[in-house]
Amino acid sequence: MNSSESLFQRAQQLMPGGVNSPVRAFRSVGGTPFFTKKAHGAYLTTADDRDLVDFVCTWGPAIHGHDNEVIREAIAEALNKGTSFGTPNPYEVTMAELIIEMVPSIEKVRMVNSGTEATMTAIRLARGYTKRNKIIKFEGCYHGHVDSLLIKAGSGALTLGNPDSAGIPESFAEETIVLPFNDLEALDAAFSKYGEELAGVILEPYPANIGLIMPKSGYLQSLRDLCSKHGSVLIFDEVMTGFRVSAGGVQEKEDIQPDLTALGKIIGGGLPVGAVGGKTEIMDCLAPLGPVYQAGTLSGNPLAMAAGIAALKLLKESDAYQRLEKMGSQVQEAIETTLQEIGLPAQIPQVGSMFCLYFSEDPVENLQDATNSDTDRFNKYFHACLENGVYIPPSKYEGNFISTAHEQEAIDQACDVFVKSLHDL
Ligand SMILES: *Cc1c(COP(=O)(O)O)cnc(C)c1O
């Protein structure tokens, strides 16, 4: 008995909530999560032998779809040489060269094993470099499950109703100042009040763990200017947007240079990888050169590096971003047109291969707006899509992703399902 239903029954006896990461449990949309037994291209095959067009793409990493041949062969080649050495290896150097070449602000980089480790290290670095304690984060931005950043956080924390996690001492939270996104006045006020105590500001430059929110014109530049003026470290968390919205992430698209950048997801090619990079002066504060300690038994793992290098090269050496933008706009237009036809109030922000659908009358500019969007309607829409063979994220607070493996057929099929599901609401 290996149906999703029976696997989930067993899993719930063995693992909290039956899952190893909370949003997978379908708690907010309801129903039993399906198990995936294999995946190829744009499709997942469930334990119940259904094929689904996948718009979750492993929550961001799978920009080349699943089971990509080039990445698979890169891993296979590395596998033949051993799985972990505990010494420096040649792949790490190639990986660092690629990241530094592709991401404008990065001069030096440290590889880690997840996005969480990347943001955690970036915060520690900002504090170690400035010798200050306080940091600013924004409501609804998610930076992994780092203690000081799990305050008014997005993604699963928000989906499951605990954006302020239990288990975090108040004394930690006191060092984190939380502001609404896109509110320049609040930002100015915080800098006036705390200026000399602020180690840094961390943000998702396009917040994508509460759906997808675009910064107002000039907002990111103001943030850059304020940080420079007050000697605070500007940290872009591009774990989601890095290599996704362009080869150089949001910072390239918007032409803003952060001091530090957190990366993850796509750079692992489907294996567990993260990275933090930035200005040499700040990065050299890391051990063994500097006093800020950070380490990892499996960091720079040869299999993970091989997969990541293959994924980045595929992006660098192709017209991937043009194709992704084309597919993204097609989906956006199909949904937008339908919404207008049936007179349903909703917003569909899209940038390249990222998009989301808010059932909301007004444009969504911050956490409050996103929270106000219609949850019941989203949940009905989610289940309608799933029944018709399309898997979108099981929460109104998560972004959809398209991969280069979403050929025209998959996009057309999905658009038909989106349209039908909207009509059926
Ligand atoms: C996913 C994500 C993280 C956390 O990465 P993990 O690899 O899940 O630890 C951090 N920041 C952003 C913006 C993310 O989307």
GROMACS .gro file of C-alpha atoms and ligand atoms in nm:
model
  440
    1MET     CA    1   0.000   0.000   0.000
    2ASN     CA    2   0.193   0.299  -0.122
    3SER     CA    3  -0.081   0.547  -0.206
    4SER     CA    4  -0.038   0.905  -0.087
    5GLU     CA    5  -0.316   0.842   0.165
    6SER     CA    6  -0.146   0.541   0.324
    7LEU     CA    7   0.202   0.695   0.311
    8PHE     CA    8   0.068   1.003   0.488
    9GLN     CA    9  -0.099   0.786   0.752
   10ARG     CA   10   0.236   0.622   0.826
   11ALA     CA   11   0.429   0.949   0.804
   12GLN     CA   12   0.209   1.116   1.063
   13GLN     CA   13   0.299   0.847   1.318
   14LEU     CA   14   0.669   0.901   1.252
   15MET     CA   15   0.727   1.269   1.180
   16PRO     CA   16   0.567   1.583   1.326
   17GLY     CA   17   0.276   1.657   1.094
   18GLY     CA   18   0.400   1.381   0.862
   19VAL     CA   19   0.645   1.614   0.686
   20ASN     CA   20   0.999   1.747   0.702
   21SER     CA   21   0.900   2.102   0.608
   22PRO     CA   22   0.568   2.248   0.724
   23VAL     CA   23   0.404   2.391   0.409
   24ARG     CA   24   0.414   2.047   0.246
   25ALA     CA   25   0.141   1.933   0.484
   26PHE     CA   26  -0.148   2.117   0.306
   27ARG     CA   27  -0.264   2.247   0.646
   28SER     CA   28  -0.398   2.574   0.510
   29VAL     CA   29  -0.564   2.446   0.190
   30GLY     CA   30  -0.690   2.128   0.358
   31GLY     CA   31  -0.688   1.772   0.228
   32THR     CA   32  -0.415   1.507   0.217
   33PRO     CA   33  -0.083   1.609   0.061
   34PHE     CA   34   0.021   1.394  -0.233
   35PHE     CA   35   0.354   1.213  -0.230
   36THR     CA   36   0.577   1.240  -0.535
   37LYS     CA   37   0.754   0.925  -0.646
   38LYS     CA   38   0.938   1.078  -0.939
   39ALA     CA   39   0.956   1.391  -1.148
   40HIS     CA   40   1.071   1.478  -1.498
   41GLY     CA   41   1.068   1.805  -1.688
   42ALA     CA   42   0.763   2.009  -1.591
   43TYR     CA   43   0.577   1.713  -1.442
   44LEU     CA   44   0.553   1.539  -1.106
   45THR     CA   45   0.433   1.179  -1.086
   46THR     CA   46   0.246   1.116  -0.763
   47ALA     CA   47   0.243   0.797  -0.559
   48ASP     CA   48  -0.108   0.754  -0.698
   49ASP     CA   49   0.022   0.761  -1.056
   50ARG     CA   50  -0.113   1.100  -1.148
   51ASP     CA   51   0.098   1.333  -1.364
   52LEU     CA   52   0.079   1.698  -1.255
   53VAL     CA   53   0.214   2.010  -1.425
   54ASP     CA   54   0.434   2.154  -1.151
   55PHE     CA   55   0.434   2.527  -1.069
   56VAL     CA   56   0.609   2.483  -0.735
   57CYS     CA   57   0.937   2.360  -0.888
   58THR     CA   58   1.065   2.240  -0.549
   59TRP     CA   59   0.981   2.589  -0.412
   60GLY     CA   60   1.221   2.763  -0.645
   61PRO     CA   61   1.534   2.558  -0.715
   62ALA     CA   62   1.410   2.369  -1.023
   63ILE     CA   63   1.451   2.646  -1.281
   64HIS     CA   64   1.550   2.380  -1.535
   65GLY     CA   65   1.260   2.155  -1.440
   66HIS     CA   66   1.306   1.812  -1.288
   67ASP     CA   67   1.562   1.549  -1.373
   68ASN     CA   68   1.747   1.777  -1.613
   69GLU     CA   69   1.986   1.569  -1.822
   70VAL     CA   70   2.283   1.807  -1.801
   71ILE     CA   71   2.257   1.842  -1.422
   72ARG     CA   72   2.204   1.469  -1.380
   73GLU     CA   73   2.520   1.394  -1.580
   74ALA     CA   74   2.723   1.651  -1.385
   75ILE     CA   75   2.621   1.483  -1.060
   76ALA     CA   76   2.696   1.138  -1.201
   77GLU     CA   77   3.044   1.246  -1.306
   78ALA     CA   78   3.117   1.394  -0.962
   79LEU     CA   79   2.973   1.086  -0.793
   80ASN     CA   80   3.237   0.869  -0.957
   81LYS     CA   81   3.506   1.063  -0.772
   82GLY     CA   82   3.364   1.040  -0.420
   83THR     CA   83   3.089   1.216  -0.226
   84SER     CA   84   3.272   1.433   0.029
   85PHE     CA   85   3.638   1.508   0.100
   86GLY     CA   86   3.660   1.749   0.394
   87THR     CA   87   3.935   1.935   0.207
   88PRO     CA   88   3.902   2.210  -0.051
   89ASN     CA   89   3.797   2.073  -0.393
   90PRO     CA   90   3.820   2.212  -0.747
   91TYR     CA   91   3.442   2.248  -0.790
   92GLU     CA   92   3.432   2.512  -0.515
   93VAL     CA   93   3.664   2.738  -0.710
   94THR     CA   94   3.458   2.709  -1.030
   95MET     CA   95   3.139   2.774  -0.834
   96ALA     CA   96   3.283   3.086  -0.669
   97GLU     CA   97   3.406   3.215  -1.006
   98LEU     CA   98   3.061   3.167  -1.159
   99ILE     CA   99   2.873   3.339  -0.874
  100ILE     CA  100   3.114   3.634  -0.868
  101GLU     CA  101   3.090   3.669  -1.244
  102MET     CA  102   2.709   3.655  -1.250
  103VAL     CA  103   2.607   3.855  -0.941
  104PRO     CA  104   2.721   4.220  -0.973
  105SER     CA  105   2.786   4.308  -0.607
  106ILE     CA  106   2.964   3.987  -0.503
  107GLU     CA  107   3.343   4.003  -0.476
  108LYS     CA  108   3.393   3.706  -0.244
  109VAL     CA  109   3.166   3.420  -0.148
  110ARG     CA  110   3.125   3.150   0.121
  111MET     CA  111   2.931   2.836   0.034
  112VAL     CA  112   2.687   2.695   0.291
  113ASN     CA  113   2.418   2.424   0.285
  114SER     CA  114   2.087   2.613   0.283
  115GLY     CA  115   1.929   2.954   0.245
  116THR     CA  116   1.879   2.965   0.622
  117GLU     CA  117   2.251   2.927   0.680
  118ALA     CA  118   2.316   3.199   0.425
  119THR     CA  119   2.095   3.461   0.592
  120MET     CA  120   2.212   3.357   0.940
  121THR     CA  121   2.572   3.408   0.831
  122ALA     CA  122   2.492   3.739   0.661
  123ILE     CA  123   2.338   3.874   0.983
  124ARG     CA  124   2.633   3.759   1.192
  125LEU     CA  125   2.873   3.914   0.943
  126ALA     CA  126   2.685   4.246   0.945
  127ARG     CA  127   2.702   4.251   1.323
  128GLY     CA  128   3.065   4.143   1.340
  129TYR     CA  129   3.170   4.396   1.077
  130THR     CA  130   2.983   4.696   1.222
  131LYS     CA  131   3.014   4.593   1.589
  132ARG     CA  132   2.647   4.686   1.623
  133ASN     CA  133   2.353   4.463   1.722
  134LYS     CA  134   2.025   4.581   1.576
  135ILE     CA  135   1.886   4.474   1.242
  136ILE     CA  136   1.584   4.582   1.041
  137LYS     CA  137   1.363   4.328   0.868
  138PHE     CA  138   1.029   4.371   0.694
  139GLU     CA  139   0.687   4.226   0.768
  140GLY     CA  140   0.618   3.921   0.554
  141CYS     CA  141   0.975   3.877   0.436
  142TYR     CA  142   1.096   3.524   0.501
  143HIS     CA  143   1.465   3.456   0.553
  144GLY     CA  144   1.462   3.091   0.656
  145HIS     CA  145   1.420   2.980   1.016
  146VAL     CA  146   1.688   3.197   1.173
  147ASP     CA  147   1.593   3.293   1.533
  148SER     CA  148   1.631   3.668   1.497
  149LEU     CA  149   1.448   3.668   1.162
  150LEU     CA  150   1.142   3.456   1.250
  151ILE     CA  151   0.952   3.766   1.350
  152LYS     CA  152   0.655   3.868   1.136
  153ALA     CA  153   0.794   3.618   0.885
  154GLY     CA  154   0.634   3.499   0.562
  155SER     CA  155   0.615   3.156   0.392
  156GLY     CA  156   0.509   2.859   0.606
  157ALA     CA  157   0.534   3.061   0.927
  158LEU     CA  158   0.262   3.289   0.797
  159THR     CA  159   0.062   3.018   0.621
  160LEU     CA  160   0.038   2.823   0.945
  161GLY     CA  161  -0.042   3.127   1.155
  162ASN     CA  162   0.281   3.158   1.352
  163PRO     CA  163   0.484   3.436   1.193
  164ASP     CA  164   0.634   3.490   1.538
  165SER     CA  165   0.765   3.144   1.624
  166ALA     CA  166   0.763   3.002   1.975
  167GLY     CA  167   1.105   2.919   2.115
  168ILE     CA  168   1.273   3.250   2.043
  169PRO     CA  169   1.385   3.443   2.352
  170GLU     CA  170   1.246   3.794   2.376
  171SER     CA  171   1.598   3.922   2.421
  172PHE     CA  172   1.680   3.800   2.066
  173ALA     CA  173   1.368   3.955   1.919
  174GLU     CA  174   1.451   4.287   2.082
  175GLU     CA  175   1.744   4.329   1.847
  176THR     CA  176   1.518   4.298   1.543
  177ILE     CA  177   1.321   4.599   1.426
  178VAL     CA  178   1.030   4.503   1.204
  179LEU     CA  179   0.892   4.751   0.951
  180PRO     CA  180   0.617   4.739   0.689
  181PHE     CA  181   0.752   4.692   0.336
  182ASN     CA  182   0.725   4.978   0.084
  183ASP     CA  183   0.685   5.240   0.360
  184LEU     CA  184   0.961   5.496   0.323
  185GLU     CA  185   0.843   5.707   0.616
  186ALA     CA  186   0.868   5.414   0.856
  187LEU     CA  187   1.217   5.344   0.725
  188ASP     CA  188   1.329   5.704   0.769
  189ALA     CA  189   1.189   5.710   1.120
  190ALA     CA  190   1.370   5.388   1.216
  191PHE     CA  191   1.702   5.516   1.085
  192SER     CA  192   1.655   5.844   1.270
  193LYS     CA  193   1.582   5.662   1.591
  194TYR     CA  194   1.832   5.373   1.574
  195GLY     CA  195   2.085   5.490   1.310
  196GLU     CA  196   2.402   5.435   1.510
  197GLU     CA  197   2.286   5.100   1.648
  198LEU     CA  198   2.185   4.943   1.316
  199ALA     CA  199   2.418   4.665   1.201
  200GLY     CA  200   2.215   4.609   0.888
  201VAL     CA  201   1.893   4.581   0.696
  202ILE     CA  202   1.783   4.249   0.546
  203LEU     CA  203   1.508   4.216   0.288
  204GLU     CA  204   1.380   4.017  -0.004
  205PRO     CA  205   1.408   4.291  -0.267
  206TYR     CA  206   1.101   4.138  -0.434
  207PRO     CA  207   0.920   3.982  -0.137
  208ALA     CA  208   0.809   3.643  -0.266
  209ASN     CA  209   0.717   3.455   0.050
  210ILE     CA  210   0.387   3.637   0.081
  211GLY     CA  211   0.296   3.582  -0.283
  212LEU     CA  212   0.483   3.839  -0.488
  213ILE     CA  213   0.522   4.206  -0.401
  214MET     CA  214   0.708   4.461  -0.608
  215PRO     CA  215   0.897   4.748  -0.445
  216LYS     CA  216   0.761   5.096  -0.515
  217SER     CA  217   0.969   5.302  -0.754
  218GLY     CA  218   1.274   5.444  -0.575
  219TYR     CA  219   1.221   5.239  -0.257
  220LEU     CA  220   1.525   5.014  -0.297
  221GLN     CA  221   1.746   5.311  -0.388
  222SER     CA  222   1.633   5.499  -0.075
  223LEU     CA  223   1.717   5.193   0.130
  224ARG     CA  224   2.062   5.180  -0.029
  225ASP     CA  225   2.118   5.550   0.045
  226LEU     CA  226   2.005   5.525   0.407
  227CYS     CA  227   2.233   5.227   0.474
  228SER     CA  228   2.532   5.404   0.317
  229LYS     CA  229   2.465   5.719   0.515
  230HIS     CA  230   2.443   5.538   0.848
  231GLY     CA  231   2.714   5.278   0.790
  232SER     CA  232   2.466   4.987   0.805
  233VAL     CA  233   2.511   4.675   0.594
  234LEU     CA  234   2.246   4.631   0.324
  235ILE     CA  235   2.167   4.261   0.283
  236PHE     CA  236   1.963   4.141  -0.013
  237ASP     CA  237   1.815   3.800   0.052
  238GLU     CA  238   1.810   3.668  -0.303
  239VAL     CA  239   1.769   3.304  -0.204
  240MET     CA  240   1.451   3.301  -0.412
  241THR     CA  241   1.516   3.573  -0.671
  242GLY     CA  242   1.886   3.503  -0.734
  243PHE     CA  243   1.932   3.354  -1.083
  244ARG     CA  244   1.551   3.349  -1.105
  245VAL     CA  245   1.451   3.700  -1.219
  246SER     CA  246   1.777   3.746  -1.411
  247ALA     CA  247   2.129   3.601  -1.411
  248GLY     CA  248   2.230   3.865  -1.155
  249GLY     CA  249   1.907   3.864  -0.953
  250VAL     CA  250   1.703   4.168  -0.849
  251GLN     CA  251   2.020   4.368  -0.784
  252GLU     CA  252   2.107   4.347  -1.152
  253LYS     CA  253   1.751   4.412  -1.270
  254GLU     CA  254   1.708   4.715  -1.046
  255ASP     CA  255   2.072   4.825  -1.060
  256ILE     CA  256   2.122   4.843  -0.682
  257GLN     CA  257   2.438   4.712  -0.514
  258PRO     CA  258   2.378   4.553  -0.174
  259ASP     CA  259   2.675   4.498   0.057
  260LEU     CA  260   2.591   4.133   0.117
  261THR     CA  261   2.373   3.886  -0.072
  262ALA     CA  262   2.224   3.560   0.053
  263LEU     CA  263   2.177   3.292  -0.213
  264GLY     CA  264   2.030   2.942  -0.218
  265LYS     CA  265   1.775   2.735  -0.409
  266ILE     CA  266   1.880   2.759  -0.777
  267ILE     CA  267   2.255   2.755  -0.700
  268GLY     CA  268   2.226   2.397  -0.575
  269GLY     CA  269   2.077   2.257  -0.896
  270GLY     CA  270   1.836   2.061  -0.675
  271LEU     CA  271   2.087   1.966  -0.405
  272PRO     CA  272   2.114   2.145  -0.066
  273VAL     CA  273   2.327   2.458  -0.118
  274GLY     CA  274   2.334   2.818   0.000
  275ALA     CA  275   2.588   3.098  -0.022
  276VAL     CA  276   2.661   3.436   0.121
  277GLY     CA  277   2.868   3.681  -0.075
  278GLY     CA  278   2.952   4.048  -0.101
  279LYS     CA  279   3.214   4.313  -0.056
  280THR     CA  280   3.564   4.182   0.016
  281GLU     CA  281   3.604   4.410   0.316
  282ILE     CA  282   3.302   4.253   0.485
  283MET     CA  283   3.352   3.896   0.365
  284ASP     CA  284   3.710   3.893   0.497
  285CYS     CA  285   3.569   3.926   0.848
  286LEU     CA  286   3.481   3.556   0.820
  287ALA     CA  287   3.700   3.287   0.980
  288PRO     CA  288   3.977   3.193   0.910
  289LEU     CA  289   4.071   3.551   0.811
  290GLY     CA  290   3.850   3.739   1.053
  291PRO     CA  291   3.675   3.709   1.390
  292VAL     CA  292   3.326   3.608   1.263
  293TYR     CA  293   3.299   3.232   1.297
  294GLN     CA  294   3.119   3.015   1.042
  295ALA     CA  295   3.187   2.659   0.930
  296GLY     CA  296   3.027   2.352   0.769
  297THR     CA  297   3.125   1.985   0.748
  298LEU     CA  298   2.955   1.943   0.412
  299SER     CA  299   2.993   2.299   0.281
  300GLY     CA  300   3.118   2.309  -0.077
  301ASN     CA  301   3.020   1.945  -0.116
  302PRO     CA  302   3.145   1.821  -0.455
  303LEU     CA  303   2.813   1.668  -0.569
  304ALA     CA  304   2.619   1.980  -0.473
  305MET     CA  305   2.877   2.206  -0.638
  306ALA     CA  306   2.871   1.999  -0.958
  307ALA     CA  307   2.491   2.022  -0.973
  308GLY     CA  308   2.494   2.395  -0.902
  309ILE     CA  309   2.767   2.471  -1.155
  310ALA     CA  310   2.570   2.286  -1.424
  311ALA     CA  311   2.252   2.476  -1.333
  312LEU     CA  312   2.424   2.816  -1.346
  313LYS     CA  313   2.606   2.741  -1.672
  314LEU     CA  314   2.277   2.640  -1.833
  315LEU     CA  315   2.137   2.980  -1.739
  316LYS     CA  316   2.442   3.172  -1.852
  317GLU     CA  317   2.478   3.007  -2.188
  318SER     CA  318   2.119   3.016  -2.314
  319ASP     CA  319   1.822   3.240  -2.383
  320ALA     CA  320   1.657   3.096  -2.068
  321TYR     CA  321   1.542   3.430  -1.925
  322GLN     CA  322   1.374   3.540  -2.248
  323ARG     CA  323   1.189   3.211  -2.274
  324LEU     CA  324   1.088   3.223  -1.907
  325GLU     CA  325   0.959   3.579  -1.943
  326LYS     CA  326   0.752   3.476  -2.246
  327MET     CA  327   0.594   3.187  -2.058
  328GLY     CA  328   0.536   3.405  -1.752
  329SER     CA  329   0.355   3.669  -1.956
  330GLN     CA  330   0.142   3.409  -2.130
  331VAL     CA  331   0.018   3.275  -1.797
  332GLN     CA  332  -0.031   3.626  -1.662
  333GLU     CA  333  -0.236   3.732  -1.964
  334ALA     CA  334  -0.449   3.415  -1.968
  335ILE     CA  335  -0.545   3.465  -1.604
  336GLU     CA  336  -0.585   3.843  -1.631
  337THR     CA  337  -0.818   3.813  -1.932
  338THR     CA  338  -1.031   3.554  -1.757
  339LEU     CA  339  -1.055   3.763  -1.441
  340GLN     CA  340  -1.184   4.054  -1.645
  341GLU     CA  341  -1.431   3.836  -1.837
  342ILE     CA  342  -1.592   3.702  -1.523
  343GLY     CA  343  -1.549   4.022  -1.322
  344LEU     CA  344  -1.354   3.860  -1.039
  345PRO     CA  345  -1.149   4.100  -0.826
  346ALA     CA  346  -0.791   3.971  -0.822
  347GLN     CA  347  -0.429   4.073  -0.878
  348ILE     CA  348  -0.171   3.875  -1.069
  349PRO     CA  349   0.177   4.019  -1.018
  350GLN     CA  350   0.438   3.856  -1.241
  351VAL     CA  351   0.806   3.904  -1.309
  352GLY     CA  352   0.974   3.664  -1.550
  353SER     CA  353   0.906   3.310  -1.432
  354MET     CA  354   0.753   3.413  -1.097
  355PHE     CA  355   0.390   3.500  -1.045
  356CYS     CA  356   0.112   3.476  -0.793
  357LEU     CA  357  -0.262   3.527  -0.773
  358TYR     CA  358  -0.417   3.733  -0.494
  359PHE     CA  359  -0.793   3.734  -0.468
  360SER     CA  360  -0.796   4.099  -0.373
  361GLU     CA  361  -0.969   4.406  -0.507
  362ASP     CA  362  -0.668   4.634  -0.465
  363PRO     CA  363  -0.300   4.605  -0.556
  364VAL     CA  364  -0.098   4.423  -0.288
  365GLU     CA  365   0.190   4.632  -0.153
  366ASN     CA  366   0.262   4.483   0.188
  367LEU     CA  367   0.184   4.206   0.434
  368GLN     CA  368  -0.143   4.361   0.544
  369ASP     CA  369  -0.276   4.371   0.186
  370ALA     CA  370  -0.168   4.010   0.127
  371THR     CA  371  -0.333   3.893   0.447
  372ASN     CA  372  -0.656   4.067   0.348
  373SER     CA  373  -0.683   3.871   0.022
  374ASP     CA  374  -0.952   3.601   0.010
  375THR     CA  375  -0.818   3.276   0.159
  376ASP     CA  376  -1.129   3.061   0.100
  377ARG     CA  377  -1.139   3.155  -0.264
  378PHE     CA  378  -0.770   3.078  -0.302
  379ASN     CA  379  -0.814   2.739  -0.138
  380LYS     CA  380  -1.101   2.648  -0.374
  381TYR     CA  381  -0.890   2.760  -0.668
  382PHE     CA  382  -0.595   2.550  -0.546
  383HIS     CA  383  -0.805   2.233  -0.524
  384ALA     CA  384  -0.972   2.298  -0.860
  385CYS     CA  385  -0.628   2.327  -1.024
  386LEU     CA  386  -0.502   2.012  -0.850
  387GLU     CA  387  -0.808   1.809  -0.951
  388ASN     CA  388  -0.745   1.912  -1.309
  389GLY     CA  389  -0.377   1.816  -1.306
  390VAL     CA  390  -0.195   2.136  -1.215
  391TYR     CA  391   0.001   2.174  -0.891
  392ILE     CA  392   0.034   2.532  -0.763
  393PRO     CA  393   0.171   2.620  -0.416
  394PRO     CA  394  -0.066   2.507  -0.140
  395SER     CA  395  -0.086   2.853   0.018
  396LYS     CA  396  -0.193   3.197  -0.096
  397TYR     CA  397   0.134   3.329   0.047
  398GLU     CA  398   0.364   3.141  -0.192
  399GLY     CA  399   0.487   3.229  -0.538
  400ASN     CA  400   0.446   3.014  -0.850
  401PHE     CA  401   0.748   2.919  -1.059
  402ILE     CA  402   0.793   2.829  -1.423
  403SER     CA  403   1.095   2.629  -1.545
  404THR     CA  404   1.273   2.615  -1.878
  405ALA     CA  405   1.130   2.261  -1.907
  406HIS     CA  406   0.772   2.395  -1.920
  407GLU     CA  407   0.739   2.350  -2.294
  408GLN     CA  408   0.450   2.512  -2.478
  409GLU     CA  409   0.233   2.206  -2.427
  410ALA     CA  410   0.257   2.221  -2.047
  411ILE     CA  411   0.192   2.595  -2.041
  412ASP     CA  412  -0.111   2.565  -2.270
  413GLN     CA  413  -0.247   2.276  -2.065
  414ALA     CA  414  -0.198   2.473  -1.743
  415CYS     CA  415  -0.355   2.791  -1.881
  416ASP     CA  416  -0.667   2.592  -1.978
  417VAL     CA  417  -0.684   2.461  -1.621
  418PHE     CA  418  -0.631   2.806  -1.465
  419VAL     CA  419  -0.909   2.951  -1.680
  420LYS     CA  420  -1.148   2.665  -1.608
  421SER     CA  421  -1.074   2.677  -1.235
  422LEU     CA  422  -1.144   3.051  -1.222
  423HIS     CA  423  -1.473   3.003  -1.407
  424ASP     CA  424  -1.573   2.730  -1.161
  425LEU     CA  425  -1.517   2.947  -0.851
  426LIG     C1  426   1.362   2.965   0.083
  426LIG     C2  427   1.413   3.092   0.135
  426LIG     C3  428   1.503   3.096   0.243
  426LIG     C4  429   1.544   2.974   0.321
  426LIG     O1  430   1.615   2.882   0.244
  426LIG     P1  431   1.623   2.729   0.296
  426LIG     O2  432   1.714   2.665   0.197
  426LIG     O3  433   1.483   2.677   0.294
  426LIG     O4  434   1.680   2.733   0.432
  426LIG     C5  435   1.555   3.219   0.280
  426LIG     N1  436   1.518   3.331   0.216
  426LIG     C6  437   1.433   3.331   0.113
  426LIG     C7  438   1.398   3.458   0.045
  426LIG     C8  439   1.375   3.211   0.071
  426LIG     O5  440   1.286   3.213  -0.029
   0.00000   0.00000   0.00000
